[in-house]
């Protein structure tokens, strides 16, 4: 008779193995139950909790969400395994526990994710551990001077670890990006070179084309969409409804543009602002073909269930991007096609976009339903991310961005806002929606001092000083930082 403790350990081991068993075939994609549960939790969270997670916890919130998804999935599978063990006990059968568990895991997972293949490998992995653990316990380790319960526990843990090792190794590459693709487009190479040449060299300052581009998603796992299966449907209040397929889109005239994205939910001096060279098709032809008249606005919908609404005028300046820095759009950034709406907050730059619905009346998008106001133009900002020291000399630097209003100057104070000096700006890159870097070198005052930074837009407008939080309309204010002398 199995003890309660060894039943619990076997069930937990089966749960761990079941998670690994599905990871092996789908990797971290929406068909992976922990990812699906994490997304469901985020989606069902009340607005205030979500806002707290985004603005206060940031990346930690994302991590906690994923950890919760794994815990829920493992717990669910373990509970199903316990059920299997109980059935086995009441039938006095050794075949029933793995068989019942496999069936229960398969059925439940298929129901929750809609994906039968990972559900099947999940069930098989759980059943495997449950069938093998007692064998290992009684067979291989029989010589050891251990109690049968102890042996069974070791067998369960050992087999779960083995299944997990294999499962995670197999799944690690799934749903990945073509990061090894060569960048052979001469125009992209020349723009990337220009960005490299124009980047200021300050220790710790990211170059003008971001090396690590941030991501913000409503779901834990990004969708996986093949180019061949992708199409954009143009719907709503239009003369003609039609679809544009990937091959049609990429056959249209495209351009290579620098464009910066910034998330409305980031902290004032946060790192959710980045720049890339995008290969994109202007939306003008598609809008014209649709026959849009005096409509107010548009709703862009995406394959992950996301949707954002914004004024039609912003759409007219918009583009559909299908390459990023010369490579196919990475999965996390909207593969195969995303919207780019110059100068506007990141949230309307809809990834995995599948539908463009022309509207006659305003409605709320995904974030606006939760109280955010993030569909308009970005706020102006000058960030301070680098502090370089050379003896008494200190160099501070960062990025500055004002959307399509452009930046003409950054001013730096090293005495808490008493006196101001002009910083060096990186040379303007081509395009009207791209950030610049600033840098400022000064002699250390020999004591702790407060450095304050503020930007001026092209027309001379000074960035507002008043501080406000990210929620609901994006952070405002001058970045300031205490620096040791
Ligand atoms: N389909 C879809 N598009 C989306 C999102 C999303 O969750 N789903 N997040 C939006 C938000 S809030 C931002 S800030 C930008 C971020 O783009 P990135 O992840 O490529 O940096 O994508 C936007 N587009
Ligand atoms: Mo965002």
GROMACS .gro file of C-alpha atoms and ligand atoms in nm:
model
  510
    1UNK     CA    1   0.000   0.000   0.000
    2UNK     CA    2   0.138   0.337  -0.095
    3UNK     CA    3   0.167   0.587   0.187
    4UNK     CA    4  -0.003   0.924   0.160
    5UNK     CA    5   0.333   1.091   0.139
    6UNK     CA    6   0.465   0.880  -0.142
    7UNK     CA    7   0.133   0.921  -0.329
    8UNK     CA    8   0.170   1.296  -0.300
    9UNK     CA    9   0.527   1.289  -0.425
   10UNK     CA   10   0.437   1.060  -0.715
   11UNK     CA   11   0.148   1.289  -0.810
   12UNK     CA   12   0.367   1.598  -0.794
   13UNK     CA   13   0.635   1.424  -0.999
   14UNK     CA   14   0.370   1.330  -1.255
   15UNK     CA   15   0.254   1.695  -1.258
   16UNK     CA   16   0.606   1.824  -1.324
   17UNK     CA   17   0.656   1.565  -1.597
   18UNK     CA   18   0.322   1.650  -1.760
   19UNK     CA   19   0.424   2.016  -1.789
   20UNK     CA   20   0.760   1.919  -1.941
   21UNK     CA   21   0.587   1.670  -2.173
   22UNK     CA   22   0.388   1.944  -2.345
   23UNK     CA   23   0.679   2.191  -2.349
   24UNK     CA   24   0.871   1.934  -2.551
   25UNK     CA   25   0.634   1.972  -2.847
   26UNK     CA   26   0.517   2.336  -2.830
   27UNK     CA   27   0.776   2.532  -2.630
   28UNK     CA   28   0.662   2.852  -2.464
   29UNK     CA   29   0.367   2.927  -2.694
   30UNK     CA   30  -0.007   2.983  -2.628
   31UNK     CA   31  -0.069   2.606  -2.665
   32UNK     CA   32   0.148   2.542  -2.356
   33UNK     CA   33  -0.088   2.514  -2.058
   34UNK     CA   34   0.124   2.720  -1.810
   35UNK     CA   35   0.135   3.003  -2.069
   36UNK     CA   36  -0.239   2.977  -2.130
   37UNK     CA   37  -0.313   2.984  -1.756
   38UNK     CA   38  -0.077   3.279  -1.698
   39UNK     CA   39  -0.253   3.472  -1.977
   40UNK     CA   40  -0.596   3.383  -1.837
   41UNK     CA   41  -0.495   3.506  -1.490
   42UNK     CA   42  -0.369   3.836  -1.635
   43UNK     CA   43  -0.684   3.873  -1.842
   44UNK     CA   44  -0.918   3.804  -1.549
   45UNK     CA   45  -0.728   4.029  -1.306
   46UNK     CA   46  -0.913   4.345  -1.205
   47UNK     CA   47  -0.781   4.664  -1.368
   48UNK     CA   48  -0.618   4.803  -1.053
   49UNK     CA   49  -0.415   4.485  -1.001
   50UNK     CA   50  -0.300   4.488  -1.362
   51UNK     CA   51  -0.203   4.855  -1.335
   52UNK     CA   52  -0.007   4.779  -1.018
   53UNK     CA   53   0.167   4.487  -1.186
   54UNK     CA   54   0.261   4.700  -1.488
   55UNK     CA   55   0.363   5.025  -1.321
   56UNK     CA   56   0.509   4.901  -0.991
   57UNK     CA   57   0.624   4.544  -1.047
   58UNK     CA   58   0.719   4.576  -1.417
   59UNK     CA   59   0.922   4.276  -1.534
   60UNK     CA   60   0.890   4.116  -1.191
   61UNK     CA   61   0.513   4.114  -1.241
   62UNK     CA   62   0.561   3.934  -1.571
   63UNK     CA   63   0.786   3.678  -1.402
   64UNK     CA   64   0.543   3.622  -1.115
   65UNK     CA   65   0.264   3.573  -1.368
   66UNK     CA   66   0.462   3.304  -1.551
   67UNK     CA   67   0.562   3.133  -1.223
   68UNK     CA   68   0.196   3.132  -1.125
   69UNK     CA   69   0.105   2.975  -1.461
   70UNK     CA   70   0.360   2.695  -1.407
   71UNK     CA   71   0.239   2.639  -1.048
   72UNK     CA   72  -0.126   2.622  -1.149
   73UNK     CA   73  -0.055   2.379  -1.433
   74UNK     CA   74   0.167   2.156  -1.217
   75UNK     CA   75  -0.090   2.165  -0.937
   76UNK     CA   76  -0.374   2.078  -1.172
   77UNK     CA   77  -0.182   1.785  -1.323
   78UNK     CA   78  -0.079   1.663  -0.975
   79UNK     CA   79  -0.444   1.673  -0.865
   80UNK     CA   80  -0.542   1.465  -1.169
   81UNK     CA   81  -0.263   1.218  -1.086
   82UNK     CA   82  -0.388   1.192  -0.726
   83UNK     CA   83  -0.728   1.113  -0.870
   84UNK     CA   84  -0.566   0.841  -1.086
   85UNK     CA   85  -0.393   0.695  -0.780
   86UNK     CA   86  -0.721   0.692  -0.587
   87UNK     CA   87  -0.901   0.515  -0.871
   88UNK     CA   88  -0.617   0.259  -0.885
   89UNK     CA   89  -0.646   0.200  -0.514
   90UNK     CA   90  -1.022   0.145  -0.520
   91UNK     CA   91  -0.992  -0.095  -0.817
   92UNK     CA   92  -0.681  -0.252  -0.666
   93UNK     CA   93  -0.514  -0.207  -1.004
   94UNK     CA   94  -0.159  -0.102  -1.096
   95UNK     CA   95  -0.257  -0.015  -1.452
   96UNK     CA   96  -0.535   0.223  -1.356
   97UNK     CA   97  -0.327   0.508  -1.203
   98UNK     CA   98  -0.117   0.585  -1.513
   99UNK     CA   99  -0.406   0.510  -1.751
  100UNK     CA  100  -0.662   0.723  -1.568
  101UNK     CA  101  -0.409   1.005  -1.519
  102UNK     CA  102  -0.313   1.006  -1.886
  103UNK     CA  103  -0.677   1.024  -1.993
  104UNK     CA  104  -0.762   1.294  -1.739
  105UNK     CA  105  -0.457   1.508  -1.828
  106UNK     CA  106  -0.526   1.471  -2.200
  107UNK     CA  107  -0.894   1.561  -2.168
  108UNK     CA  108  -0.850   1.855  -1.933
  109UNK     CA  109  -0.559   2.007  -2.125
  110UNK     CA  110  -0.731   1.975  -2.461
  111UNK     CA  111  -1.032   2.146  -2.313
  112UNK     CA  112  -0.826   2.432  -2.168
  113UNK     CA  113  -0.587   2.497  -2.457
  114UNK     CA  114  -0.769   2.353  -2.758
  115UNK     CA  115  -0.443   2.183  -2.859
  116UNK     CA  116  -0.459   1.800  -2.854
  117UNK     CA  117  -0.094   1.721  -2.940
  118UNK     CA  118   0.071   1.884  -2.634
  119UNK     CA  119  -0.218   1.750  -2.424
  120UNK     CA  120  -0.131   1.401  -2.544
  121UNK     CA  121   0.242   1.428  -2.471
  122UNK     CA  122   0.153   1.578  -2.132
  123UNK     CA  123  -0.065   1.280  -2.048
  124UNK     CA  124   0.195   1.031  -2.169
  125UNK     CA  125   0.473   1.196  -1.966
  126UNK     CA  126   0.261   1.188  -1.651
  127UNK     CA  127   0.164   0.826  -1.711
  128UNK     CA  128   0.526   0.736  -1.779
  129UNK     CA  129   0.642   0.871  -1.444
  130UNK     CA  130   0.356   0.696  -1.264
  131UNK     CA  131   0.429   0.363  -1.432
  132UNK     CA  132   0.806   0.383  -1.403
  133UNK     CA  133   0.838   0.527  -1.053
  134UNK     CA  134   0.710   0.215  -0.869
  135UNK     CA  135   0.923  -0.007  -1.094
  136UNK     CA  136   1.231   0.198  -1.021
  137UNK     CA  137   1.135   0.198  -0.656
  138UNK     CA  138   1.103  -0.177  -0.632
  139UNK     CA  139   1.347  -0.288  -0.900
  140UNK     CA  140   1.658  -0.085  -0.956
  141UNK     CA  141   1.691   0.039  -0.605
  142UNK     CA  142   1.576  -0.282  -0.439
  143UNK     CA  143   1.929  -0.364  -0.333
  144UNK     CA  144   1.966  -0.037  -0.145
  145UNK     CA  145   1.890  -0.049   0.223
  146UNK     CA  146   1.590   0.181   0.195
  147UNK     CA  147   1.228   0.154   0.284
  148UNK     CA  148   0.993   0.083  -0.011
  149UNK     CA  149   0.825   0.424   0.035
  150UNK     CA  150   1.158   0.601   0.019
  151UNK     CA  151   1.250   0.409  -0.295
  152UNK     CA  152   0.922   0.495  -0.460
  153UNK     CA  153   0.974   0.863  -0.381
  154UNK     CA  154   1.325   0.854  -0.525
  155UNK     CA  155   1.195   0.673  -0.832
  156UNK     CA  156   0.924   0.937  -0.884
  157UNK     CA  157   1.161   1.230  -0.842
  158UNK     CA  158   1.427   1.070  -1.060
  159UNK     CA  159   1.192   0.991  -1.346
  160UNK     CA  160   1.029   1.335  -1.328
  161UNK     CA  161   1.371   1.500  -1.347
  162UNK     CA  162   1.463   1.286  -1.646
  163UNK     CA  163   1.140   1.364  -1.832
  164UNK     CA  164   1.181   1.735  -1.750
  165UNK     CA  165   1.539   1.745  -1.873
  166UNK     CA  166   1.443   1.586  -2.204
  167UNK     CA  167   1.121   1.790  -2.234
  168UNK     CA  168   1.282   2.128  -2.181
  169UNK     CA  169   1.576   2.046  -2.406
  170UNK     CA  170   1.337   1.947  -2.687
  171UNK     CA  171   1.106   2.245  -2.642
  172UNK     CA  172   1.366   2.518  -2.593
  173UNK     CA  173   1.403   2.596  -2.963
  174UNK     CA  174   1.033   2.582  -3.053
  175UNK     CA  175   0.850   2.893  -3.168
  176UNK     CA  176   1.186   3.070  -3.197
  177UNK     CA  177   1.307   3.340  -3.432
  178UNK     CA  178   1.532   3.338  -3.733
  179UNK     CA  179   1.805   3.526  -3.547
  180UNK     CA  180   2.072   3.372  -3.764
  181UNK     CA  181   1.917   3.507  -4.084
  182UNK     CA  182   2.176   3.715  -4.268
  183UNK     CA  183   2.097   4.084  -4.317
  184UNK     CA  184   2.168   4.118  -4.685
  185UNK     CA  185   1.955   4.415  -4.783
  186UNK     CA  186   2.208   4.686  -4.872
  187UNK     CA  187   1.977   4.968  -4.764
  188UNK     CA  188   1.918   4.818  -4.420
  189UNK     CA  189   2.290   4.755  -4.380
  190UNK     CA  190   2.366   5.113  -4.468
  191UNK     CA  191   2.106   5.247  -4.222
  192UNK     CA  192   2.232   5.019  -3.945
  193UNK     CA  193   2.583   5.143  -4.020
  194UNK     CA  194   2.467   5.503  -4.009
  195UNK     CA  195   2.303   5.443  -3.670
  196UNK     CA  196   2.625   5.284  -3.542
  197UNK     CA  197   2.834   5.578  -3.665
  198UNK     CA  198   2.601   5.838  -3.517
  199UNK     CA  199   2.573   5.670  -3.175
  200UNK     CA  200   2.754   5.853  -2.895
  201UNK     CA  201   3.010   5.639  -2.719
  202UNK     CA  202   2.932   5.660  -2.350
  203UNK     CA  203   2.977   5.357  -2.123
  204UNK     CA  204   2.645   5.187  -2.056
  205UNK     CA  205   2.451   5.383  -2.320
  206UNK     CA  206   2.255   5.169  -2.567
  207UNK     CA  207   2.328   5.257  -2.932
  208UNK     CA  208   2.074   5.430  -3.159
  209UNK     CA  209   1.942   5.094  -3.282
  210UNK     CA  210   1.847   4.901  -2.970
  211UNK     CA  211   2.035   4.582  -2.892
  212UNK     CA  212   1.759   4.454  -2.666
  213UNK     CA  213   1.420   4.577  -2.781
  214UNK     CA  214   1.156   4.573  -2.503
  215UNK     CA  215   0.830   4.380  -2.538
  216UNK     CA  216   0.489   4.444  -2.384
  217UNK     CA  217   0.218   4.183  -2.421
  218UNK     CA  218  -0.125   4.107  -2.281
  219UNK     CA  219  -0.039   3.736  -2.287
  220UNK     CA  220   0.241   3.533  -2.134
  221UNK     CA  221   0.332   3.367  -2.465
  222UNK     CA  222   0.341   3.528  -2.810
  223UNK     CA  223   0.136   3.366  -3.087
  224UNK     CA  224   0.310   3.167  -3.360
  225UNK     CA  225   0.176   3.262  -3.703
  226UNK     CA  226   0.318   3.142  -4.033
  227UNK     CA  227   0.355   3.388  -4.316
  228UNK     CA  228   0.147   3.164  -4.545
  229UNK     CA  229  -0.148   3.156  -4.308
  230UNK     CA  230  -0.146   3.530  -4.234
  231UNK     CA  231  -0.388   3.779  -4.389
  232UNK     CA  232  -0.520   4.121  -4.298
  233UNK     CA  233  -0.897   4.162  -4.333
  234UNK     CA  234  -1.018   4.511  -4.405
  235UNK     CA  235  -1.371   4.539  -4.266
  236UNK     CA  236  -1.629   4.773  -4.119
  237UNK     CA  237  -1.760   5.089  -4.280
  238UNK     CA  238  -1.578   5.054  -4.613
  239UNK     CA  239  -1.680   5.052  -4.982
  240UNK     CA  240  -1.514   4.718  -5.031
  241UNK     CA  241  -1.418   4.451  -4.778
  242UNK     CA  242  -1.107   4.257  -4.875
  243UNK     CA  243  -0.808   4.064  -4.751
  244UNK     CA  244  -0.440   4.127  -4.804
  245UNK     CA  245  -0.217   3.820  -4.788
  246UNK     CA  246   0.147   3.817  -4.687
  247UNK     CA  247   0.279   3.776  -5.042
  248UNK     CA  248   0.058   4.061  -5.167
  249UNK     CA  249   0.174   4.286  -4.886
  250UNK     CA  250   0.542   4.221  -4.938
  251UNK     CA  251   0.500   4.276  -5.313
  252UNK     CA  252   0.373   4.628  -5.245
  253UNK     CA  253   0.613   4.921  -5.233
  254UNK     CA  254   0.792   4.926  -4.899
  255UNK     CA  255   1.040   5.152  -4.725
  256UNK     CA  256   1.308   5.119  -4.463
  257UNK     CA  257   1.232   5.350  -4.173
  258UNK     CA  258   1.378   5.424  -3.834
  259UNK     CA  259   1.095   5.425  -3.583
  260UNK     CA  260   1.100   5.447  -3.203
  261UNK     CA  261   0.841   5.280  -2.983
  262UNK     CA  262   0.759   5.381  -2.625
  263UNK     CA  263   0.511   5.223  -2.384
  264UNK     CA  264   0.264   5.450  -2.203
  265UNK     CA  265   0.290   5.221  -1.897
  266UNK     CA  266   0.664   5.266  -1.840
  267UNK     CA  267   0.830   5.456  -1.557
  268UNK     CA  268   0.960   5.805  -1.637
  269UNK     CA  269   1.321   5.683  -1.656
  270UNK     CA  270   1.220   5.328  -1.755
  271UNK     CA  271   1.352   5.119  -2.042
  272UNK     CA  272   1.040   5.059  -2.247
  273UNK     CA  273   1.155   5.286  -2.529
  274UNK     CA  274   1.352   5.144  -2.821
  275UNK     CA  275   1.435   5.193  -3.186
  276UNK     CA  276   1.473   4.970  -3.490
  277UNK     CA  277   1.491   4.993  -3.869
  278UNK     CA  278   1.162   4.855  -3.998
  279UNK     CA  279   1.072   4.741  -4.348
  280UNK     CA  280   0.716   4.861  -4.388
  281UNK     CA  281   0.440   4.924  -4.639
  282UNK     CA  282   0.256   5.257  -4.600
  283UNK     CA  283  -0.116   5.206  -4.532
  284UNK     CA  284  -0.227   5.473  -4.779
  285UNK     CA  285  -0.298   5.233  -5.069
  286UNK     CA  286  -0.493   4.993  -4.849
  287UNK     CA  287  -0.700   5.278  -4.702
  288UNK     CA  288  -0.770   5.413  -5.048
  289UNK     CA  289  -0.877   5.073  -5.181
  290UNK     CA  290  -1.113   5.034  -4.885
  291UNK     CA  291  -1.277   5.363  -4.978
  292UNK     CA  292  -1.271   5.524  -4.636
  293UNK     CA  293  -1.478   5.843  -4.633
  294UNK     CA  294  -1.542   6.065  -4.334
  295UNK     CA  295  -1.488   5.795  -4.073
  296UNK     CA  296  -1.363   5.892  -3.731
  297UNK     CA  297  -1.152   5.596  -3.641
  298UNK     CA  298  -1.021   5.248  -3.683
  299UNK     CA  299  -0.997   4.934  -3.472
  300UNK     CA  300  -0.693   4.714  -3.525
  301UNK     CA  301  -0.741   4.356  -3.403
  302UNK     CA  302  -0.477   4.093  -3.352
  303UNK     CA  303  -0.433   3.716  -3.335
  304UNK     CA  304  -0.370   3.727  -2.958
  305UNK     CA  305  -0.713   3.877  -2.886
  306UNK     CA  306  -0.576   4.232  -2.857
  307UNK     CA  307  -0.754   4.529  -3.011
  308UNK     CA  308  -0.689   4.903  -3.013
  309UNK     CA  309  -0.891   5.189  -3.154
  310UNK     CA  310  -0.757   5.528  -3.266
  311UNK     CA  311  -0.827   5.819  -3.504
  312UNK     CA  312  -0.822   5.752  -3.877
  313UNK     CA  313  -0.574   6.037  -3.932
  314UNK     CA  314  -0.310   5.851  -3.734
  315UNK     CA  315  -0.381   5.545  -3.950
  316UNK     CA  316  -0.314   5.747  -4.267
  317UNK     CA  317   0.047   5.799  -4.149
  318UNK     CA  318   0.069   5.433  -4.046
  319UNK     CA  319   0.252   5.138  -4.195
  320UNK     CA  320   0.250   4.762  -4.186
  321UNK     CA  321   0.595   4.636  -4.092
  322UNK     CA  322   0.721   4.289  -4.181
  323UNK     CA  323   1.093   4.315  -4.119
  324UNK     CA  324   1.290   4.449  -3.823
  325UNK     CA  325   1.658   4.540  -3.862
  326UNK     CA  326   1.664   4.349  -4.190
  327UNK     CA  327   1.529   4.018  -4.055
  328UNK     CA  328   1.176   3.874  -4.051
  329UNK     CA  329   0.978   4.026  -3.770
  330UNK     CA  330   1.061   3.831  -3.451
  331UNK     CA  331   0.772   3.636  -3.296
  332UNK     CA  332   0.771   3.861  -2.988
  333UNK     CA  333   0.740   4.175  -3.202
  334UNK     CA  334   0.443   4.062  -3.411
  335UNK     CA  335   0.555   3.803  -3.665
  336UNK     CA  336   0.468   3.814  -3.947
  337UNK     CA  337   0.315   4.166  -3.960
  338UNK     CA  338   0.259   4.452  -3.716
  339UNK     CA  339   0.130   4.808  -3.738
  340UNK     CA  340   0.360   5.107  -3.696
  341UNK     CA  341   0.188   5.434  -3.613
  342UNK     CA  342   0.459   5.704  -3.601
  343UNK     CA  343   0.482   5.923  -3.293
  344UNK     CA  344   0.208   5.746  -3.101
  345UNK     CA  345   0.232   5.540  -2.784
  346UNK     CA  346   0.338   5.180  -2.841
  347UNK     CA  347  -0.002   5.031  -2.764
  348UNK     CA  348  -0.160   5.117  -3.100
  349UNK     CA  349   0.137   4.963  -3.284
  350UNK     CA  350  -0.061   4.642  -3.294
  351UNK     CA  351   0.143   4.320  -3.335
  352UNK     CA  352   0.019   4.003  -3.513
  353UNK     CA  353  -0.240   4.234  -3.670
  354UNK     CA  354  -0.518   4.048  -3.853
  355UNK     CA  355  -0.802   4.296  -3.895
  356UNK     CA  356  -0.845   4.661  -3.972
  357UNK     CA  357  -1.202   4.761  -3.898
  358UNK     CA  358  -1.307   5.109  -4.010
  359UNK     CA  359  -1.551   5.258  -3.759
  360UNK     CA  360  -1.816   5.527  -3.765
  361UNK     CA  361  -1.803   5.588  -3.393
  362UNK     CA  362  -1.540   5.585  -3.122
  363UNK     CA  363  -1.515   5.283  -2.896
  364UNK     CA  364  -1.262   5.180  -2.631
  365UNK     CA  365  -0.965   4.959  -2.705
  366UNK     CA  366  -0.819   4.693  -2.477
  367UNK     CA  367  -0.624   4.933  -2.252
  368UNK     CA  368  -0.880   5.214  -2.263
  369UNK     CA  369  -1.139   4.973  -2.122
  370UNK     CA  370  -0.900   4.945  -1.827
  371UNK     CA  371  -0.873   5.321  -1.785
  372UNK     CA  372  -0.555   5.399  -1.979
  373UNK     CA  373  -0.531   5.687  -2.229
  374UNK     CA  374  -0.258   5.554  -2.451
  375UNK     CA  375  -0.374   5.597  -2.809
  376UNK     CA  376  -0.240   5.948  -2.865
  377UNK     CA  377   0.104   6.098  -2.937
  378UNK     CA  378   0.387   6.016  -2.693
  379UNK     CA  379   0.501   6.253  -2.419
  380UNK     CA  380   0.843   6.414  -2.459
  381UNK     CA  381   1.120   6.265  -2.246
  382UNK     CA  382   1.496   6.278  -2.187
  383UNK     CA  383   1.620   5.975  -1.998
  384UNK     CA  384   1.940   5.937  -1.797
  385UNK     CA  385   2.078   5.586  -1.830
  386UNK     CA  386   2.456   5.618  -1.835
  387UNK     CA  387   2.708   5.767  -1.591
  388UNK     CA  388   3.072   5.736  -1.697
  389UNK     CA  389   3.364   5.846  -1.479
  390UNK     CA  390   3.719   5.934  -1.571
  391UNK     CA  391   3.901   6.081  -1.272
  392UNK     CA  392   3.723   6.407  -1.185
  393UNK     CA  393   3.533   6.408  -1.513
  394UNK     CA  394   3.178   6.271  -1.520
  395UNK     CA  395   2.983   6.204  -1.842
  396UNK     CA  396   2.610   6.147  -1.822
  397UNK     CA  397   2.393   6.038  -2.112
  398UNK     CA  398   2.068   5.891  -2.230
  399UNK     CA  399   1.805   5.888  -2.502
  400UNK     CA  400   1.551   6.156  -2.581
  401UNK     CA  401   1.230   6.128  -2.782
  402UNK     CA  402   0.934   6.347  -2.865
  403UNK     CA  403   0.761   6.137  -3.132
  404UNK     CA  404   0.712   6.325  -3.458
  405UNK     CA  405   0.755   6.662  -3.284
  406UNK     CA  406   1.131   6.594  -3.283
  407UNK     CA  407   1.404   6.707  -3.044
  408UNK     CA  408   1.615   7.021  -3.091
  409UNK     CA  409   1.802   7.028  -2.761
  410UNK     CA  410   1.861   6.860  -2.427
  411UNK     CA  411   1.956   7.070  -2.128
  412UNK     CA  412   2.135   6.937  -1.821
  413UNK     CA  413   2.162   7.080  -1.472
  414UNK     CA  414   2.421   6.942  -1.229
  415UNK     CA  415   2.297   7.149  -0.934
  416UNK     CA  416   1.941   7.025  -0.898
  417UNK     CA  417   1.790   7.261  -1.155
  418UNK     CA  418   1.964   7.589  -1.055
  419UNK     CA  419   2.170   7.636  -1.372
  420UNK     CA  420   2.138   7.470  -1.712
  421UNK     CA  421   2.378   7.376  -1.990
  422UNK     CA  422   2.321   7.234  -2.334
  423UNK     CA  423   2.410   6.868  -2.389
  424UNK     CA  424   2.566   6.720  -2.703
  425UNK     CA  425   2.304   6.548  -2.921
  426UNK     CA  426   2.366   6.255  -3.152
  427UNK     CA  427   2.322   6.356  -3.515
  428UNK     CA  428   1.963   6.322  -3.637
  429UNK     CA  429   1.894   5.992  -3.814
  430UNK     CA  430   1.674   5.999  -4.127
  431UNK     CA  431   1.302   5.987  -4.052
  432UNK     CA  432   1.069   6.195  -3.840
  433UNK     CA  433   0.990   5.944  -3.564
  434UNK     CA  434   1.326   5.852  -3.422
  435UNK     CA  435   1.494   5.921  -3.091
  436UNK     CA  436   1.832   6.087  -3.036
  437UNK     CA  437   2.100   6.039  -2.773
  438UNK     CA  438   2.236   6.313  -2.553
  439UNK     CA  439   2.561   6.330  -2.357
  440UNK     CA  440   2.709   6.586  -2.116
  441UNK     CA  441   3.054   6.597  -1.960
  442UNK     CA  442   3.140   6.803  -1.653
  443UNK     CA  443   3.382   6.821  -1.366
  444UNK     CA  444   3.266   6.653  -1.047
  445UNK     CA  445   3.173   6.905  -0.776
  446UNK     CA  446   3.334   6.664  -0.527
  447UNK     CA  447   3.012   6.589  -0.343
  448UNK     CA  448   2.680   6.420  -0.408
  449UNK     CA  449   2.477   6.632  -0.649
  450UNK     CA  450   2.150   6.614  -0.837
  451UNK     CA  451   2.157   6.594  -1.215
  452UNK     CA  452   1.836   6.701  -1.391
  453UNK     CA  453   1.764   6.657  -1.763
  454UNK     CA  454   1.499   6.817  -1.985
  455UNK     CA  455   1.434   6.817  -2.359
  456UNK     CA  456   1.319   7.079  -2.606
  457UNK     CA  457   1.109   6.990  -2.905
  458UNK     CA  458   1.201   7.108  -3.257
  459UNK     CA  459   0.990   7.423  -3.223
  460UNK     CA  460   1.160   7.510  -2.892
  461UNK     CA  461   0.879   7.389  -2.665
  462UNK     CA  462   1.022   7.290  -2.328
  463UNK     CA  463   0.930   6.949  -2.190
  464UNK     CA  464   0.681   7.002  -1.903
  465UNK     CA  465   0.838   6.986  -1.557
  466UNK     CA  466   0.533   6.859  -1.369
  467UNK     CA  467   0.565   6.498  -1.261
  468UNK     CA  468   0.288   6.249  -1.319
  469UNK     CA  469   0.271   5.870  -1.303
  470UNK     CA  470   0.240   5.640  -1.601
  471UNK     CA  471  -0.125   5.570  -1.528
  472UNK     CA  472  -0.333   5.679  -1.712
  473UNK     CA  473  -0.170   5.901  -1.978
  474UNK     CA  474   0.202   5.818  -1.963
  475UNK     CA  475   0.468   5.958  -1.730
  476UNK     CA  476   0.565   6.327  -1.743
  477UNK     CA  477   0.836   6.536  -1.579
  478UNK     CA  478   1.213   6.594  -1.585
  479UNK     CA  479   1.432   6.297  -1.502
  480UNK     CA  480   1.664   6.363  -1.209
  481UNK     CA  481   1.927   6.151  -1.042
  482UNK     CA  482   2.158   6.187  -0.740
  483UNK     CA  483   2.517   6.127  -0.845
  484UNK     CA  484   2.813   6.074  -0.611
  485UNK     CA  485   3.090   6.333  -0.631
  486LIG     N1  486  -0.134   4.220  -3.056
  486LIG     C1  487  -0.074   4.295  -2.964
  486LIG     N2  488  -0.015   4.410  -3.003
  486LIG     C2  489   0.046   4.487  -2.911
  486LIG     C3  490   0.045   4.454  -2.774
  486LIG     C4  491  -0.017   4.333  -2.736
  486LIG     O1  492  -0.018   4.292  -2.618
  486LIG     N3  493  -0.075   4.256  -2.834
  486LIG     N4  494   0.107   4.539  -2.684
  486LIG     C5  495   0.115   4.679  -2.724
  486LIG     C6  496   0.193   4.763  -2.634
  486LIG     S1  497   0.117   4.809  -2.488
  486LIG     C7  498   0.314   4.814  -2.669
  486LIG     S2  499   0.395   4.926  -2.572
  486LIG     C8  500   0.382   4.772  -2.794
  486LIG     C9  501   0.519   4.718  -2.766
  486LIG     O2  502   0.578   4.669  -2.882
  486LIG     P1  503   0.699   4.566  -2.869
  486LIG     O3  504   0.652   4.455  -2.779
  486LIG     O4  505   0.733   4.523  -3.007
  486LIG     O5  506   0.810   4.644  -2.805
  486LIG     O6  507   0.308   4.672  -2.863
  486LIG    C10  508   0.168   4.695  -2.865
  486LIG     N5  509   0.106   4.602  -2.955
  487LIG    MO1  510   0.242   4.986  -2.408
   0.00000   0.00000   0.00000
